[in-house]
XYZ file of C-alpha atoms in Angstrom:
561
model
C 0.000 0.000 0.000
C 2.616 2.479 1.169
C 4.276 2.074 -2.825
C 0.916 2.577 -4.553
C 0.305 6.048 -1.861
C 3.581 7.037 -2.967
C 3.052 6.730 -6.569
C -0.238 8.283 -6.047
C 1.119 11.401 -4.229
C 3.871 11.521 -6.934
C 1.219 11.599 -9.869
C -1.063 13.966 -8.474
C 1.819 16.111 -7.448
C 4.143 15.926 -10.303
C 1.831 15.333 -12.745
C 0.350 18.685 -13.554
C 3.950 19.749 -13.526
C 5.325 17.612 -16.048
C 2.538 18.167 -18.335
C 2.858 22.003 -18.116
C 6.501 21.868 -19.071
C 5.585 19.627 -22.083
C 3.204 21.360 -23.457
C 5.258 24.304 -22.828
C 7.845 22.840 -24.906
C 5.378 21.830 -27.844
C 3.973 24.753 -27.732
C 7.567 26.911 -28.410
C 8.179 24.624 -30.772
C 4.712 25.400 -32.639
C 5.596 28.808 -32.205
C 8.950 28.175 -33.835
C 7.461 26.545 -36.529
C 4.977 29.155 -37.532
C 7.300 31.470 -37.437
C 9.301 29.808 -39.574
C 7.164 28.796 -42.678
C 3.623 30.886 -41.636
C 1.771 28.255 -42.053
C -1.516 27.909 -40.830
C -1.316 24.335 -39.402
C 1.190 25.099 -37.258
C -0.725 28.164 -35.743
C -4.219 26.311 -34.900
C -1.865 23.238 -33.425
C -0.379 26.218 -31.247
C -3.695 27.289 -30.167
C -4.661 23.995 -29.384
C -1.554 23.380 -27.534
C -2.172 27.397 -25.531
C -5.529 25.960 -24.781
C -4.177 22.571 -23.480
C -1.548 25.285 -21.359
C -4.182 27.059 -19.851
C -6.388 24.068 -18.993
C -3.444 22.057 -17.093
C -1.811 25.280 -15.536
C -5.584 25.658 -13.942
C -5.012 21.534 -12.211
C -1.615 22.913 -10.601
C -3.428 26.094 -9.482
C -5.807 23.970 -8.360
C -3.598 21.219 -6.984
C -1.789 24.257 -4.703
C -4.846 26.479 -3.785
C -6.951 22.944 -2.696
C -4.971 20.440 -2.041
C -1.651 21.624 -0.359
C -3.224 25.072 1.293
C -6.636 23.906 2.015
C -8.199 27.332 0.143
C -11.361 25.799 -1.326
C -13.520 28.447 -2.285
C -10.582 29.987 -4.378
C -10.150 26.064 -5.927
C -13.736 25.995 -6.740
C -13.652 29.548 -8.916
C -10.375 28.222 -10.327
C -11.785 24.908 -11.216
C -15.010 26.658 -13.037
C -12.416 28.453 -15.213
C -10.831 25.269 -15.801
C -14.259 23.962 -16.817
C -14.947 26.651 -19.381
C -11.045 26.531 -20.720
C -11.991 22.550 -20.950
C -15.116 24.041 -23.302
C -12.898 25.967 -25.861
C -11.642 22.989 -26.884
C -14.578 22.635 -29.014
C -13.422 25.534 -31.151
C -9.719 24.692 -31.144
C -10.162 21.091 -31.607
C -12.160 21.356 -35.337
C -9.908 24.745 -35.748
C -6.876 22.863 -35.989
C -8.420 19.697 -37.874
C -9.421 22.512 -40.987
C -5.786 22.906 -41.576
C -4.679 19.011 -40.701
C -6.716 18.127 -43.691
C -5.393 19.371 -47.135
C -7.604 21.436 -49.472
C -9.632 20.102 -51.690
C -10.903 17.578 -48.868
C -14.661 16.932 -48.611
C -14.056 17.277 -44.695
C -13.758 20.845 -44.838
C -16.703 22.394 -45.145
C -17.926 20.099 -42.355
C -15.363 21.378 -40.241
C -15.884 25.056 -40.834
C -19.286 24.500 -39.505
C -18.052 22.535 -36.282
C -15.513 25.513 -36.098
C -18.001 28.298 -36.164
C -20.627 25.838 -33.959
C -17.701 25.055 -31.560
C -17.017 29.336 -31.156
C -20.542 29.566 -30.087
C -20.996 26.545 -27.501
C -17.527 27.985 -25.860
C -18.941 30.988 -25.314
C -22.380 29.785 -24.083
C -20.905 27.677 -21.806
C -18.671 30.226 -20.520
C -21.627 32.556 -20.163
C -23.585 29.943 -18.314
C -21.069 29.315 -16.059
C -21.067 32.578 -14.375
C -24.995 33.429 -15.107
C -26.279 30.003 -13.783
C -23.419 28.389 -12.007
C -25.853 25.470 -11.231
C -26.176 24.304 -14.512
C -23.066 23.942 -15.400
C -20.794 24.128 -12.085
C -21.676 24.786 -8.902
C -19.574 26.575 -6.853
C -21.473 27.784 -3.985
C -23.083 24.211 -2.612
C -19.895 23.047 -2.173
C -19.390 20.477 0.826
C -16.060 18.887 2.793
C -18.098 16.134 3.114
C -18.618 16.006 -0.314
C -14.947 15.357 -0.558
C -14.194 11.714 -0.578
C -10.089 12.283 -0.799
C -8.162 15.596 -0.124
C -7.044 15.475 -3.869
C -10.422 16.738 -4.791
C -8.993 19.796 -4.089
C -12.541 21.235 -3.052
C -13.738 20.808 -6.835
C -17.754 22.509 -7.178
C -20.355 20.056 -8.176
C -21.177 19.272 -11.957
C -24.796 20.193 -13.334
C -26.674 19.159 -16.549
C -24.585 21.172 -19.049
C -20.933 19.741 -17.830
C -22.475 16.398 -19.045
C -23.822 17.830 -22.163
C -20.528 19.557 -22.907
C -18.244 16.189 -22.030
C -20.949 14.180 -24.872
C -19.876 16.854 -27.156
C -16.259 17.158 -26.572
C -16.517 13.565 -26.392
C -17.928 13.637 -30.041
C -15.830 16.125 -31.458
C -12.974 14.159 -30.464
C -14.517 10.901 -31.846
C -14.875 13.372 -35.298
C -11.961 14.362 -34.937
C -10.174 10.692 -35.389
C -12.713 9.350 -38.020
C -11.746 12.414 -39.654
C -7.753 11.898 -39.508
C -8.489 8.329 -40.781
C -10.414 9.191 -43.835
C -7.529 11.785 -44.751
C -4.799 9.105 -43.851
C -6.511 7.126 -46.324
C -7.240 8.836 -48.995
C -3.905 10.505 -49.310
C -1.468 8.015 -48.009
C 0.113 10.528 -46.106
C 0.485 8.510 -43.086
C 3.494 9.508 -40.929
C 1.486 12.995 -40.728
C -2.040 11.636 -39.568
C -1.183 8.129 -37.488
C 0.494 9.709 -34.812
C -2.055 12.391 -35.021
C -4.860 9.370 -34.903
C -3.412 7.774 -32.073
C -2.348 10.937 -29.837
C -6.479 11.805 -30.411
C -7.201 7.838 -29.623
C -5.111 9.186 -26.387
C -7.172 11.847 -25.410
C -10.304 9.931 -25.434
C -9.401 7.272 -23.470
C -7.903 9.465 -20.557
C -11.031 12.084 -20.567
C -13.623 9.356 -20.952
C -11.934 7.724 -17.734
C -12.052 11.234 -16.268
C -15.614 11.137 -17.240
C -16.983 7.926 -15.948
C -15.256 8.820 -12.829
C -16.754 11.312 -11.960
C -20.479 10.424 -13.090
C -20.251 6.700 -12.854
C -16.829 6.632 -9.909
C -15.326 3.778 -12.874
C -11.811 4.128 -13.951
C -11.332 2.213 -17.576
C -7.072 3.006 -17.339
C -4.582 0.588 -15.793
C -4.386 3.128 -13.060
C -7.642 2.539 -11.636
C -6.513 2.985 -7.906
C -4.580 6.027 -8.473
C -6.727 9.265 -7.726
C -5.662 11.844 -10.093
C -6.642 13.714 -12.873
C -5.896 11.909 -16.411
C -7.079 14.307 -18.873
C -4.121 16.867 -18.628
C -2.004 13.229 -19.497
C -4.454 12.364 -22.499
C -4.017 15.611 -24.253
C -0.317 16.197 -23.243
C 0.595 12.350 -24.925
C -1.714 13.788 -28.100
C 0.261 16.944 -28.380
C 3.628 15.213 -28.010
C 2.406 12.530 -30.758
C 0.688 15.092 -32.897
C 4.140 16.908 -32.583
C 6.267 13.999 -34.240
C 3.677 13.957 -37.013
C 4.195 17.050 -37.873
C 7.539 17.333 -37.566
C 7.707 15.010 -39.678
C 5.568 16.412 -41.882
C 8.241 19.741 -42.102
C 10.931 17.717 -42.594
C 9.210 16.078 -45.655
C 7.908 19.589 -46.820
C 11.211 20.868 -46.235
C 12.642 18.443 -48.194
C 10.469 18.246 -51.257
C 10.750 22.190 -50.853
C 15.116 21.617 -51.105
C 13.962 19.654 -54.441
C 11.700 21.728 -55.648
C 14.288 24.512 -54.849
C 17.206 22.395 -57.023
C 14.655 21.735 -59.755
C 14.393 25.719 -59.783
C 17.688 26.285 -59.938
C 18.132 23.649 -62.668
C 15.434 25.394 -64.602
C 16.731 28.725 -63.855
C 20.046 27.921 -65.473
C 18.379 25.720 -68.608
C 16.965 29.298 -68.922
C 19.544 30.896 -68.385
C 21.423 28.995 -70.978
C 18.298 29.289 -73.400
C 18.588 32.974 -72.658
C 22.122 32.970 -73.381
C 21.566 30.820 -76.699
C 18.932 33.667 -77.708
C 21.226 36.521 -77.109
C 23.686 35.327 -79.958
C 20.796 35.948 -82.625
C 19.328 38.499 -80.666
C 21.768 41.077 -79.364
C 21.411 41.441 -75.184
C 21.776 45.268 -75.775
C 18.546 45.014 -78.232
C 16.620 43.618 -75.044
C 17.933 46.671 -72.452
C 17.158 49.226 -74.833
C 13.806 48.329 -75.142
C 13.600 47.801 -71.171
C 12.745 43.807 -71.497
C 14.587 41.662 -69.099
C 14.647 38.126 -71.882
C 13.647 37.467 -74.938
C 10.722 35.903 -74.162
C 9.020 39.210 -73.298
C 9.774 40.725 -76.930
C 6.212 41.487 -78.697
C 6.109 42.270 -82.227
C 6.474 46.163 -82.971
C 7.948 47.077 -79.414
C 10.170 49.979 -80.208
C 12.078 52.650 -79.473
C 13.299 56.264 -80.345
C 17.559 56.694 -79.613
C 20.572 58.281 -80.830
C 22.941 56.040 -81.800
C 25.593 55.934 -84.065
C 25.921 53.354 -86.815
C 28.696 51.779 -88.754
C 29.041 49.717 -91.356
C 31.597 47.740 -93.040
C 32.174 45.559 -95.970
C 34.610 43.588 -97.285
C 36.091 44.635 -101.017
C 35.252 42.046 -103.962
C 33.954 39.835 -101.805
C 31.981 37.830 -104.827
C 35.096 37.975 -106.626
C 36.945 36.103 -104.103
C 33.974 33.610 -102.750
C 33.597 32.724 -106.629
C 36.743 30.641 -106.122
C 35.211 29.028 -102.971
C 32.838 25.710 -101.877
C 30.463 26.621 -100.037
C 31.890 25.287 -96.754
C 35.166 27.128 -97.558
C 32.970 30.275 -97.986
C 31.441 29.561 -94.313
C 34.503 29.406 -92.536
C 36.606 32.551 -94.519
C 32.942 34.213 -93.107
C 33.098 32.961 -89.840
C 37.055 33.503 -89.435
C 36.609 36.974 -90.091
C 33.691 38.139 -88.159
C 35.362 36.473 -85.067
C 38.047 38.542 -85.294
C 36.128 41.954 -86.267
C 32.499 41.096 -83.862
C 35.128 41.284 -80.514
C 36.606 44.699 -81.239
C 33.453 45.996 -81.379
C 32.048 45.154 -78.264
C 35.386 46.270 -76.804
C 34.461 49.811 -77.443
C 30.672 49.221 -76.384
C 29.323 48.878 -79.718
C 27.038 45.617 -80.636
C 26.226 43.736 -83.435
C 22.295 44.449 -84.928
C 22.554 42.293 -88.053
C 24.823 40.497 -90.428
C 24.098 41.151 -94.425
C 26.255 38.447 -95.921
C 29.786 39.954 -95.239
C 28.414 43.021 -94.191
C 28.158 44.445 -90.462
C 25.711 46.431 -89.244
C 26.762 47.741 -85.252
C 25.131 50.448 -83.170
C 26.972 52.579 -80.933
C 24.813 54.234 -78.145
C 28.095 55.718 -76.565
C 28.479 57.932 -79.811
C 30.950 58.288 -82.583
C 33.989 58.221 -80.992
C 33.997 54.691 -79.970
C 32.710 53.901 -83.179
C 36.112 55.346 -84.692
C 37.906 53.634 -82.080
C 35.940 50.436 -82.706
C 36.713 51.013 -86.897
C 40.363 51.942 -86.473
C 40.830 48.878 -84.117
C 39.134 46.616 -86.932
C 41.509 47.528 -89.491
C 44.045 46.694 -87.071
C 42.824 43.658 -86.310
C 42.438 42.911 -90.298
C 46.553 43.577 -90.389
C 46.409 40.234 -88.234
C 43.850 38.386 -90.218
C 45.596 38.943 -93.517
C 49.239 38.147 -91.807
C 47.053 34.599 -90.778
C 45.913 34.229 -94.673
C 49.287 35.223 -96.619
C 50.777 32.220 -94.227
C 48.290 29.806 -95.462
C 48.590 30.692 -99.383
C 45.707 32.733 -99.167
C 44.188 36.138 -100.703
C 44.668 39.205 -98.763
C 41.407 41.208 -97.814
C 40.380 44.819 -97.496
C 37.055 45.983 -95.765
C 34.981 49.820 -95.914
C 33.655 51.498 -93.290
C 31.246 53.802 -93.226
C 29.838 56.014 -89.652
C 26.876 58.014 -89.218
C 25.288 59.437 -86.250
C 21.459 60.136 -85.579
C 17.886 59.182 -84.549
C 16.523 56.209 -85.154
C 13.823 53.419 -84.292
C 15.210 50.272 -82.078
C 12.227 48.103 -82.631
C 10.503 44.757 -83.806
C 9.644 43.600 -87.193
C 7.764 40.743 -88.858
C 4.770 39.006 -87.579
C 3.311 37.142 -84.715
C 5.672 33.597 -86.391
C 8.950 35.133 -87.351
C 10.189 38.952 -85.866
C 13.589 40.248 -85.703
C 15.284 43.072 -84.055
C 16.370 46.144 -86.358
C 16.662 49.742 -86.268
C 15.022 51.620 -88.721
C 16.044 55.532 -90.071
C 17.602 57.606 -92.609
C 20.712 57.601 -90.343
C 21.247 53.674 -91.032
C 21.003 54.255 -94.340
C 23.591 57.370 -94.657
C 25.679 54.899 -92.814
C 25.595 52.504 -95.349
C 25.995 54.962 -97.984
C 29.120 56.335 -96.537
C 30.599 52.862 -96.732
C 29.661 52.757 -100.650
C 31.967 55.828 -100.428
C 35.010 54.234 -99.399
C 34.938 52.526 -102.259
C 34.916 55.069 -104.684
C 37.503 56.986 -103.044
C 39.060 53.923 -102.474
C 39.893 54.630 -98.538
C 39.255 52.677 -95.565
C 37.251 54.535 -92.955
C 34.344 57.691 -93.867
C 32.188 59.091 -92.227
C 29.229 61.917 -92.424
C 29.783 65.468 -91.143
C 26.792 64.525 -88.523
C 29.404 62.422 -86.806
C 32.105 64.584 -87.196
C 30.833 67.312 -85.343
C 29.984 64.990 -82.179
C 33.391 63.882 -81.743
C 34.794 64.859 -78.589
C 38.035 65.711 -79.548
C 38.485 65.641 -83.525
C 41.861 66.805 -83.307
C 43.572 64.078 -81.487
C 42.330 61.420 -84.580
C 44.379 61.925 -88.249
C 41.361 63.422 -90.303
C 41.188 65.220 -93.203
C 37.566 66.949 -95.174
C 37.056 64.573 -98.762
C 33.996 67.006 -99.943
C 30.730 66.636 -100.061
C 28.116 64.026 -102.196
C 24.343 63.544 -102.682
C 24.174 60.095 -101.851
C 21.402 58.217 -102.740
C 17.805 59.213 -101.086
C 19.175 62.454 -99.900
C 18.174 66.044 -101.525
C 20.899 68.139 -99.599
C 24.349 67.141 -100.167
C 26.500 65.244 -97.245
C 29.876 66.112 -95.641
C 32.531 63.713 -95.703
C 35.149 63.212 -93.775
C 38.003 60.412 -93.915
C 39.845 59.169 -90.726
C 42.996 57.919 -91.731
C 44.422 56.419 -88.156
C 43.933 52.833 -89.371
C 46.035 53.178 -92.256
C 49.151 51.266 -92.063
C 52.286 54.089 -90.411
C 53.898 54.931 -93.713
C 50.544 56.033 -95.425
C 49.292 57.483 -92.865
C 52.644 59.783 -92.521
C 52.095 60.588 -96.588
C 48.586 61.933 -96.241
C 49.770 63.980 -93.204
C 52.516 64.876 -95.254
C 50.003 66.050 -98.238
C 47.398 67.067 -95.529
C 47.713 70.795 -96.536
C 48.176 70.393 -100.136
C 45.190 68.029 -100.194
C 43.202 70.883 -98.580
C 44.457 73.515 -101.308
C 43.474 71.470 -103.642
C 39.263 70.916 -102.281
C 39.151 74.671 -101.847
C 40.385 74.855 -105.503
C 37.697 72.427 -106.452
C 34.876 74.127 -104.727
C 36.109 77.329 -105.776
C 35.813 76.710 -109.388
C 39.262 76.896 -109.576
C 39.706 73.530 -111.436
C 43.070 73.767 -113.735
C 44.796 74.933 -109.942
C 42.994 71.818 -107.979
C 44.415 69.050 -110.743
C 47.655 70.895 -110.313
C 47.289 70.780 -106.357
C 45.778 66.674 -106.760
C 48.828 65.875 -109.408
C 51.010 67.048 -106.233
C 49.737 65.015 -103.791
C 49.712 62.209 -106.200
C 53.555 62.693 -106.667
C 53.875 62.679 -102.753
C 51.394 59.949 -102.366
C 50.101 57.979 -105.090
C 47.938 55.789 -103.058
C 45.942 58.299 -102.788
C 42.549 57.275 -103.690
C 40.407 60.609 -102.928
C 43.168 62.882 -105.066
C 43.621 60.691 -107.589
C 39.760 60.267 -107.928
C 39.508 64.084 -107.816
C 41.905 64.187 -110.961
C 40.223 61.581 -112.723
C 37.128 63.414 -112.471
C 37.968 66.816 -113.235
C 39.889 65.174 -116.476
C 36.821 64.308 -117.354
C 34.545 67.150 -117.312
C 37.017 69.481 -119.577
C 34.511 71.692 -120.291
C 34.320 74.346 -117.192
C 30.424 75.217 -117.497
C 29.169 71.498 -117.874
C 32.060 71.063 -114.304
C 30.371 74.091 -112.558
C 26.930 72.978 -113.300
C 28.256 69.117 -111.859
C 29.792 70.618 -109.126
C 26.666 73.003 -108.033
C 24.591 69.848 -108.034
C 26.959 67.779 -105.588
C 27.063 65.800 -108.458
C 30.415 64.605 -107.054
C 31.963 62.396 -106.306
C 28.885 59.917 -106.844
């Protein structure tokens, strides 16, 4: 006997105690959860697991007021709070089972109902409690003698509605597992709603003993001599189970989430590598200047107005020398050289818009000087090429290239099953013309007087006025100007050399002075006689002996074109 008073004393003493600090331990760990992830399950489980608090903090309160002090009128208003907290748990109870069960479950609509139903029987019972004490518990016909063992603690007497509220927390309980089964089943997810199952299986079995105990004095737990309160266990051992199914439950989430998370990644950088497969047939500059982030967000006539300037360049006789090619052979001699010339000109922040055969089209947003830098380094860089082809046995090459500055559209063409980026303006088209140019004059790099006059600093470049021409599609004649830097050293030093006499001889030209401009042309010829712009000059003015039928040519900007 003395072993079974001991235990006895130890359960109703230590009891309460240990259950507090385990639910207090579930329930920071609830908290940590939602926290964590914000997800709803996590904050109904801690509101069930608060309520659970509260309920067994009210049995130690009890347990020291009652029991150890002998204050029974304070027990008896603590243990009709207890009572009502005991109530709320038809609220919390089909609270938490609306987020235990995963949408789209035929439960749920049920359980809103019990949820709203359970908010209102809380509060009526609660309201009962203090209206009509009598009813529900009685706390002022209290007895010692009713008191069969000290470890009552002076509890009140039960009316009619503590029975009716026991049948239905009984029954939302019993809901509450049928409930948990039917979702186990139908979606297999059963280390989440077992331990869930049998912490609520838990719960029953120590109220109902609580229950029949108190209305029946019948104990239905192996402790059936042991006087102490077993619904504070019941609902601790469910909160401790229901908190290794749903840790669980994170873990899984947290690892299909890691998954998911790699799949992202690996779909970010297929995309990323799509993206990047785009960009080299549509330029990456194209997609910031019309303010789209991919390629995929490109509509058909998205455009844009900008200043830009434009060059062009084009190799010399190039069907001449791809006549004598396969064509594979013609592929790679394309290939070779646009690897070599596409790099220089995103080294001075230029970009490629289009390819016409073994033309380039770039844009320059930065202006023309790093389009002249960009030019000068490509003839450079065509030194290199043509040092690569001599070793092989092959022809030597020479490219044009033409600037121009101004507005123009940055936009989409096509239709709604094949667009392409392209700018669109009479300054892309002076551009090109001014590369036709260098082929007349037979010089490497021209450009328009529009792009002369935005250079920063003109006079740090080797530059020299050619005249002026009505190209094609313009009424007013065109300034044009020839930078000479990417000339090889010892031509470049002749047409400094012949820089002034060059210049005698334009204003000669323009002057109607022709007899003294071929004198002033033949000169530079003698100093120079790679010359291309004098010598095309002379040619010309050969040709039009007569002086009105020049004049007239001249006054039209017939020339040089």
């Amino acid at each position: 006997m003395a072993f079974f008073e001991i235990l006895q004393n130890g359960l109703v003493l230590a009891g309460p105690f240990i259950c507090v600090t385990v639910i207090l331990v579930c329930s920071l760990f609830f908290a940590f959860l939602f926290f964590h992830s914000r997800e709803a399950l996590y904050l109904r489980f801690l509101l069930l697991n608060l309520n659970t608090l509260l309920f067994t903090a009210t049995e130690i309160l009890i347990l020291i007021l009652g029991g150890l002090e002998g204050n029974w009128q304070v027990a008896i208003q603590i243990h009709r709070l207890e009572q009502i907290i005991v109530a709320f748990y038809l609220l919390t109870v089909p609270l938490f089972l609306q987020a235990a069960v995963e949408r789209g479950s035929p439960l749920r609509p049920s359980l809103k109902i019990l949820t709203w139903l359970g908010l209102g029987l809380s509060l009526g019972f609660g309201l009962v409690a203090f209206l009509a004490p009598e009813l529900f518990v009685s706390v002022t016909r209290h007895s010692q003698t009713w008191q069969t063992v000290i470890w009552d603690h002076g509890r009140g007497q039960e009316g009619f509605l503590y029975l009716v509220r026991d049948i239905l927390l009984g029954l939302t309980l019993l809901y509450a597992v049928v409930s948990l089964i039917i979702e186990a089943l139908r979606t297999k997810a059963y280390s989440f709603y077992l331990p869930l199952i049998a912490g609520f299986l838990f719960a029953i079995w120590f109220a109902a003993s609580d229950v029949l105990k108190v209305h029946l004095r019948l104990y239905i737990d192996p402790f059936a001599g042991i006087v102490f309160s077993r619904t504070p266990v019941g609902v601790t051992i469910f909160l401790v189970l229901g908190m290794l199914g749903v840790f669980k439950r994170f873990l899984d989430q947290n690892v299909k989430l890691a998954q998911a998370y790699g799949a992202l990644r690996e779909s970010d950088a297929r995309l990323a590598e799509s993206n990047e497969l785009m960009n080299r047939f549509v330029p990456i500059e194209f997609l910031t200047y019309l303010e789209k982030s991919s390629v995929q967000e490109v509509r058909l006539g998205d455009c844009r107005k900008m200043y830009m300037t434009v060059l062009f360049s084009d190799i010399r006789s190039f069907t001449r020398i791809s006549e004598s090619m396969t064509p594979e052979e013609n592929f790679a001699f394309i290939n070779e050289y646009l690897s070599v010339m596409v790099p220089i000109i995103r080294d001075f922040d230029g970009f490629v818009d289009k390819f016409i055969g073994d033309a380039i089209m770039a844009l320059f947003p930065g202006g023309p000087n790093d389009a002249v830098r960009a030019a000068v380094a490509m003839r450079r860089g065509l030194v290199e090429l043509n040092a690569l082809r001599r070793g092989r046995g092959q022809e030597e090459i020479d490219i044009g290239i033409g600037i121009n500055s101004g507005e123009l559209m940055i936009g989409t063409v096509g239709d709604n099953y094949r667009m392409e980026g392209t700018v669109i303006s009479d300054a892309v088209n002076l551009a090109s013309r001014m590369e036709n140019l260098t082929k007349m004059y037979n010089l490497a790099i021209l450009m328009s007087g529009e792009s002369f006059q935005e250079l920063v600093n003109p006079l740090e470049l080797n530059t020299r006025f050619i005249g002026q021409s009505r190209v094609k599609g313009k009424t007013a004649p065109i300034a044009v100007f020839e930078i000479f830097d990417g000339d090889e050293e010892s031509l470049i030093e002749l047409k400094r050399k012949t820089h002034s006499e060059f210049e005698r001889a334009v204003i000669a030209l323009y002057s109607g002075r022709f007899t003294e401009a071929v004198g002033h042309f033949e000169t530079v010829l003698a100093s120079n006689p790679r010359d291309g712009a004098a010598d095309y000059y002379r040619r010309w003015l050969l040709k039009k002996r007569e002086g009105k039928q020049a004049v007239q040519a001249l006054l039209r900007a017939e020339m040089p074109a």
